Amino acid sequence: DPPRGEVRFENVTFRYPSRPDTAALKGFSLEVNPGETVALVGPSGAGKTTVFQLLLRFYNPQDGSIMIDGVELDQTDPEQARQRLALVPQDAVVFGLPAEENIRYGRPEATDEEVRAAAVAAQAAEFLNELPDGYSTDLGERGSLLSGGQRQRIAIARAILRDAPVLLLDEATSSLDAESEQLVQTALEPLMAGRTTLVIAHRLATVLKADRIVVMDKGKVVANGTHAELSAEGGLYARLAALQFDAAREEASLSNTSNNYNKVVAMPGNPT
């Protein structure tokens, strides 16, 4: 069957082998329709990362079933299951290889033209063209030649090249400054278009565009809906949102204060 990108968790319970007494997911159910963007939010330890690890077949659940396009994951070859997924992790892995080989890791048989088209779509072409040998430049151990935002855009180029029906975003912008975050968000938009997308979000600002937000706590779904619906309901999401947006407002006002101070200090006649 052609991949549609439908994802289903049915009553899944999972314990990590290293923590057999604690269920990371307990009776967890989630249905994501083809093309839908769903954000997973919740406190640390809620089970968000576990959802991704089970989809990627790093583990199988002890109970319940996980399906992509109606096929149970534990009945399929892990390699085949992973072909339906593209991952942009929180901390992109970049190898000490030429830039073009780093992008081609998303689909090893891709042509040079396809690699370059993916780089353009991921907002990466400009900085790659400026490297000493362009796309042939070795990016250094762990991508030491690149900034955090540039490494993320290499990971996005890989995911674009992979062209899988399901996209997993593990808070792809959480460790970036505002300018890099804007570039990465711009790169993600065409990648998410028409594709089933699951986002683990630590910054709630990144989830406002999601079709649906699933709030997790202690391995279970405790609420789901849009930002407006969940904010109106009160509860865990409203508390998380209030904390985050208050912190963001405070940061913005501090940054304005310091900008104004810098302007005053830099005025003619003021010693700097």
Short mmCIF file of C-alpha atoms in Angstrom, two decimals:
data_model
loop_
_atom_site.label_atom_id
_atom_site.label_comp_id
_atom_site.label_asym_id
_atom_site.label_seq_id
_atom_site.Cartn_x
_atom_site.Cartn_y
_atom_site.Cartn_z
CA ASP A 1 0.00 0.00 0.00
CA PRO A 2 1.24 3.55 -0.65
CA PRO A 3 2.21 5.16 2.66
CA ARG A 4 -0.43 7.56 4.04
CA GLY A 5 1.15 8.39 7.37
CA GLU A 6 -1.56 7.27 9.79
CA VAL A 7 -0.16 6.60 13.28
CA ARG A 8 -1.98 4.71 16.03
CA PHE A 9 -1.14 3.76 19.60
CA GLU A 10 -3.74 1.51 21.22
CA ASN A 11 -3.62 1.05 24.98
CA VAL A 12 0.19 0.90 25.04
CA THR A 13 2.06 0.17 28.27
CA PHE A 14 5.86 0.25 28.24
CA ARG A 15 8.58 -0.09 30.89
CA TYR A 16 12.25 0.50 30.08
CA PRO A 17 14.39 -2.60 30.82
CA SER A 18 16.51 -0.46 33.16
CA ARG A 19 13.42 0.68 35.13
CA PRO A 20 11.10 -2.34 35.20
CA ASP A 21 9.04 -1.02 38.16
CA THR A 22 8.03 2.25 36.47
CA ALA A 23 5.77 2.43 33.42
CA ALA A 24 6.98 5.16 31.03
CA LEU A 25 3.64 4.81 29.19
CA LYS A 26 0.47 3.46 30.85
CA GLY A 27 -2.55 2.54 28.73
CA PHE A 28 -1.48 5.23 26.24
CA SER A 29 -3.72 5.70 23.19
CA LEU A 30 -3.23 8.19 20.37
CA GLU A 31 -4.55 8.40 16.83
CA VAL A 32 -2.91 10.75 14.32
CA ASN A 33 -4.60 11.18 10.94
CA PRO A 34 -2.64 11.42 7.68
CA GLY A 35 -1.32 14.96 7.20
CA GLU A 36 -2.19 16.07 10.75
CA THR A 37 0.29 17.97 12.97
CA VAL A 38 0.07 16.87 16.61
CA ALA A 39 2.18 18.40 19.38
CA LEU A 40 3.04 16.38 22.50
CA VAL A 41 3.47 18.56 25.58
CA GLY A 42 3.87 17.85 29.27
CA PRO A 43 6.35 17.97 32.11
CA SER A 44 9.70 16.21 31.98
CA GLY A 45 9.21 12.44 32.35
CA ALA A 46 5.65 12.53 30.94
CA GLY A 47 6.58 9.94 28.26
CA LYS A 48 6.92 12.18 25.18
CA THR A 49 10.35 10.86 24.13
CA THR A 50 9.19 7.27 24.78
CA VAL A 51 6.47 7.73 22.12
CA PHE A 52 9.21 8.50 19.56
CA GLN A 53 11.47 5.65 20.72
CA LEU A 54 8.66 3.12 20.31
CA LEU A 55 7.72 4.47 16.86
CA LEU A 56 11.37 4.14 15.81
CA ARG A 57 11.32 0.50 17.05
CA PHE A 58 14.17 0.98 19.54
CA TYR A 59 11.87 -0.98 21.87
CA ASN A 60 8.62 -2.91 21.66
CA PRO A 61 5.82 -2.23 24.18
CA GLN A 62 4.92 -4.84 26.79
CA ASP A 63 1.18 -4.29 26.14
CA GLY A 64 -0.99 -2.77 23.45
CA SER A 65 -0.20 -2.15 19.79
CA ILE A 66 1.44 0.53 17.65
CA MET A 67 0.51 0.83 13.98
CA ILE A 68 1.66 2.90 11.02
CA ASP A 69 -0.81 2.77 8.10
CA GLY A 70 -2.64 -0.11 9.77
CA VAL A 71 0.47 -2.33 10.01
CA GLU A 72 1.53 -3.41 13.51
CA LEU A 73 5.12 -2.32 14.10
CA ASP A 74 6.16 -5.44 15.98
CA GLN A 75 5.08 -7.52 12.94
CA THR A 76 7.39 -5.59 10.59
CA ASP A 77 11.11 -5.48 9.99
CA PRO A 78 12.50 -2.45 11.97
CA GLU A 79 14.27 -1.23 8.83
CA GLN A 80 10.99 -1.19 6.87
CA ALA A 81 9.15 0.53 9.70
CA ARG A 82 11.80 3.26 9.89
CA GLN A 83 11.52 3.94 6.15
CA ARG A 84 8.12 5.52 6.88
CA LEU A 85 9.67 7.95 9.38
CA ALA A 86 11.97 10.96 9.23
CA LEU A 87 13.41 12.38 12.45
CA VAL A 88 14.76 15.85 13.21
CA PRO A 89 16.26 15.41 16.69
CA GLN A 90 16.86 18.02 19.36
CA ASP A 91 20.60 17.70 18.92
CA ALA A 92 21.40 16.94 15.28
CA VAL A 93 24.15 14.39 14.67
CA VAL A 94 26.60 15.63 12.05
CA PHE A 95 29.44 13.37 10.93
CA GLY A 96 33.04 14.26 10.06
CA LEU A 97 32.22 13.86 6.36
CA PRO A 98 31.57 16.21 3.41
CA ALA A 99 28.39 18.28 3.72
CA GLU A 100 26.78 16.48 0.75
CA GLU A 101 27.35 13.05 2.37
CA ASN A 102 25.86 14.32 5.63
CA ILE A 103 22.67 15.30 3.79
CA ARG A 104 22.66 12.13 1.65
CA TYR A 105 22.51 10.10 4.88
CA GLY A 106 18.73 10.75 4.62
CA ARG A 107 18.58 8.74 1.37
CA PRO A 108 21.91 7.20 0.29
CA GLU A 109 20.92 6.73 -3.37
CA ALA A 110 19.95 10.42 -3.85
CA THR A 111 21.53 12.32 -6.76
CA ASP A 112 23.66 15.47 -6.32
CA GLU A 113 20.75 17.55 -7.69
CA GLU A 114 18.37 16.09 -5.09
CA VAL A 115 20.89 16.75 -2.28
CA ARG A 116 21.24 20.39 -3.38
CA ALA A 117 17.47 20.85 -3.73
CA ALA A 118 17.03 19.52 -0.17
CA ALA A 119 19.68 21.97 1.10
CA VAL A 120 17.89 24.88 -0.60
CA ALA A 121 14.53 23.85 0.90
CA ALA A 122 16.17 23.54 4.36
CA GLN A 123 17.59 27.09 4.19
CA ALA A 124 21.09 25.54 4.25
CA ALA A 125 22.37 26.30 0.74
CA GLU A 126 23.63 29.79 1.57
CA PHE A 127 26.01 28.74 4.36
CA LEU A 128 27.07 25.57 2.53
CA ASN A 129 28.05 27.55 -0.56
CA GLU A 130 30.23 29.79 1.61
CA LEU A 131 32.29 26.87 2.99
CA PRO A 132 35.85 26.56 1.59
CA ASP A 133 34.94 23.64 -0.72
CA GLY A 134 31.18 24.18 -0.78
CA TYR A 135 29.22 20.94 -0.49
CA SER A 136 32.47 18.93 -0.56
CA THR A 137 33.74 20.55 2.67
CA ASP A 138 34.34 18.10 5.51
CA LEU A 139 32.13 19.39 8.36
CA GLY A 140 34.55 18.25 11.10
CA GLU A 141 34.05 15.88 14.02
CA ARG A 142 30.41 16.28 15.21
CA GLY A 143 29.97 19.11 12.71
CA SER A 144 32.43 21.38 14.52
CA LEU A 145 32.53 23.76 11.53
CA LEU A 146 28.82 24.58 11.97
CA SER A 147 26.71 26.49 14.48
CA GLY A 148 23.78 24.79 16.26
CA GLY A 149 21.26 26.32 13.86
CA GLN A 150 23.29 25.19 10.85
CA ARG A 151 23.51 21.62 12.20
CA GLN A 152 19.71 21.62 12.62
CA ARG A 153 19.27 22.71 9.01
CA ILE A 154 21.50 19.82 7.85
CA ALA A 155 19.16 17.48 9.81
CA ILE A 156 16.13 19.11 8.14
CA ALA A 157 17.75 18.74 4.68
CA ARG A 158 18.18 15.01 5.45
CA ALA A 159 14.52 14.72 6.42
CA ILE A 160 13.43 16.57 3.24
CA LEU A 161 15.55 14.20 1.15
CA ARG A 162 14.11 11.18 2.94
CA ASP A 163 10.57 12.28 2.01
CA ALA A 164 8.92 9.92 4.52
CA PRO A 165 5.17 10.10 5.24
CA VAL A 166 5.66 10.62 9.01
CA LEU A 167 7.88 13.36 10.42
CA LEU A 168 9.10 13.30 14.04
CA LEU A 169 10.35 16.63 15.41
CA ASP A 170 12.02 16.42 18.80
CA GLU A 171 11.84 20.13 19.66
CA ALA A 172 14.08 21.00 16.77
CA THR A 173 14.53 24.61 17.88
CA SER A 174 14.86 24.39 21.67
CA SER A 175 18.57 25.18 21.94
CA LEU A 176 18.76 27.93 19.30
CA ASP A 177 18.92 31.70 19.49
CA ALA A 178 15.98 33.70 18.10
CA GLU A 179 17.49 34.32 14.64
CA SER A 180 18.47 30.65 14.10
CA GLU A 181 15.08 29.54 15.44
CA GLN A 182 13.35 31.71 12.82
CA LEU A 183 15.46 30.19 10.01
CA VAL A 184 14.83 26.65 11.25
CA GLN A 185 11.06 27.29 11.56
CA THR A 186 11.06 28.62 7.98
CA ALA A 187 12.88 25.47 6.84
CA LEU A 188 10.41 23.21 8.68
CA GLU A 189 7.26 24.65 7.12
CA PRO A 190 7.60 23.09 3.64
CA LEU A 191 8.77 19.83 5.23
CA MET A 192 5.64 19.61 7.42
CA ALA A 193 3.22 20.55 4.63
CA GLY A 194 0.93 17.64 3.77
CA ARG A 195 2.87 15.29 6.04
CA THR A 196 1.88 13.64 9.31
CA THR A 197 3.97 15.43 11.94
CA LEU A 198 4.48 14.62 15.60
CA VAL A 199 6.25 17.35 17.56
CA ILE A 200 7.71 17.04 21.04
CA ALA A 201 7.50 20.60 22.27
CA HIS A 202 9.22 22.09 25.28
CA ARG A 203 8.59 25.62 24.03
CA LEU A 204 4.86 26.12 23.74
CA ALA A 205 5.35 28.87 21.14
CA THR A 206 6.26 26.11 18.65
CA VAL A 207 2.92 24.31 19.14
CA LEU A 208 0.53 27.16 18.46
CA LYS A 209 0.31 26.13 14.79
CA ALA A 210 -0.41 22.45 15.57
CA ASP A 211 -3.78 21.00 14.50
CA ARG A 212 -4.04 19.38 17.90
CA ILE A 213 -2.12 19.41 21.18
CA VAL A 214 -1.89 16.23 23.26
CA VAL A 215 -1.06 16.87 26.90
CA MET A 216 0.81 14.04 28.62
CA ASP A 217 1.55 13.41 32.27
CA LYS A 218 2.99 10.29 33.93
CA GLY A 219 2.73 8.22 30.73
CA LYS A 220 -0.92 9.03 29.97
CA VAL A 221 -2.90 11.46 27.83
CA VAL A 222 -4.56 13.88 30.25
CA ALA A 223 -6.09 16.29 27.69
CA ASN A 224 -6.12 17.09 24.02
CA GLY A 225 -7.39 19.94 21.87
CA THR A 226 -6.28 23.24 20.36
CA HIS A 227 -4.28 25.87 22.27
CA ALA A 228 -7.44 27.97 22.73
CA GLU A 229 -9.55 25.01 23.95
CA LEU A 230 -6.90 23.76 26.38
CA SER A 231 -6.15 27.25 27.73
CA ALA A 232 -9.86 27.80 28.40
CA GLU A 233 -10.13 24.42 30.17
CA GLY A 234 -7.53 25.34 32.78
CA GLY A 235 -5.63 22.29 34.04
CA LEU A 236 -2.05 21.22 33.28
CA TYR A 237 -1.75 22.83 29.82
CA ALA A 238 -3.01 26.22 31.02
CA ARG A 239 -0.47 26.11 33.88
CA LEU A 240 2.40 25.16 31.52
CA ALA A 241 1.33 27.86 29.03
CA ALA A 242 1.07 30.55 31.72
CA LEU A 243 4.54 29.69 33.05
CA GLN A 244 6.12 29.72 29.59
CA PHE A 245 4.45 32.82 28.24
CA ASP A 246 5.09 34.77 31.46
CA ALA A 247 8.78 33.79 31.25
CA ALA A 248 8.87 34.83 27.57
CA ARG A 249 7.27 38.20 28.36
CA GLU A 250 9.76 38.76 31.18
CA GLU A 251 12.66 37.89 28.85
CA ALA A 252 11.31 40.27 26.19
CA SER A 253 10.92 43.12 28.67
CA LEU A 254 14.44 42.53 30.05
CA SER A 255 15.82 42.55 26.52
CA ASN A 256 13.95 45.81 25.73
CA THR A 257 15.28 47.38 28.93
CA SER A 258 18.85 46.42 28.05
CA ASN A 259 18.37 47.68 24.44
CA ASN A 260 17.06 51.00 25.73
CA TYR A 261 19.96 51.22 28.17
CA ASN A 262 22.43 50.55 25.34
CA LYS A 263 20.80 53.27 23.23
CA VAL A 264 21.09 55.78 26.10
CA VAL A 265 24.72 54.83 26.76
CA ALA A 266 25.55 55.11 23.07
CA MET A 267 23.97 58.57 22.64
CA PRO A 268 26.39 61.33 21.60
CA GLY A 269 27.97 63.01 24.60
CA ASN A 270 27.57 59.92 26.84
CA PRO A 271 30.81 58.17 27.77
CA THR A 272 30.78 54.55 26.52
#
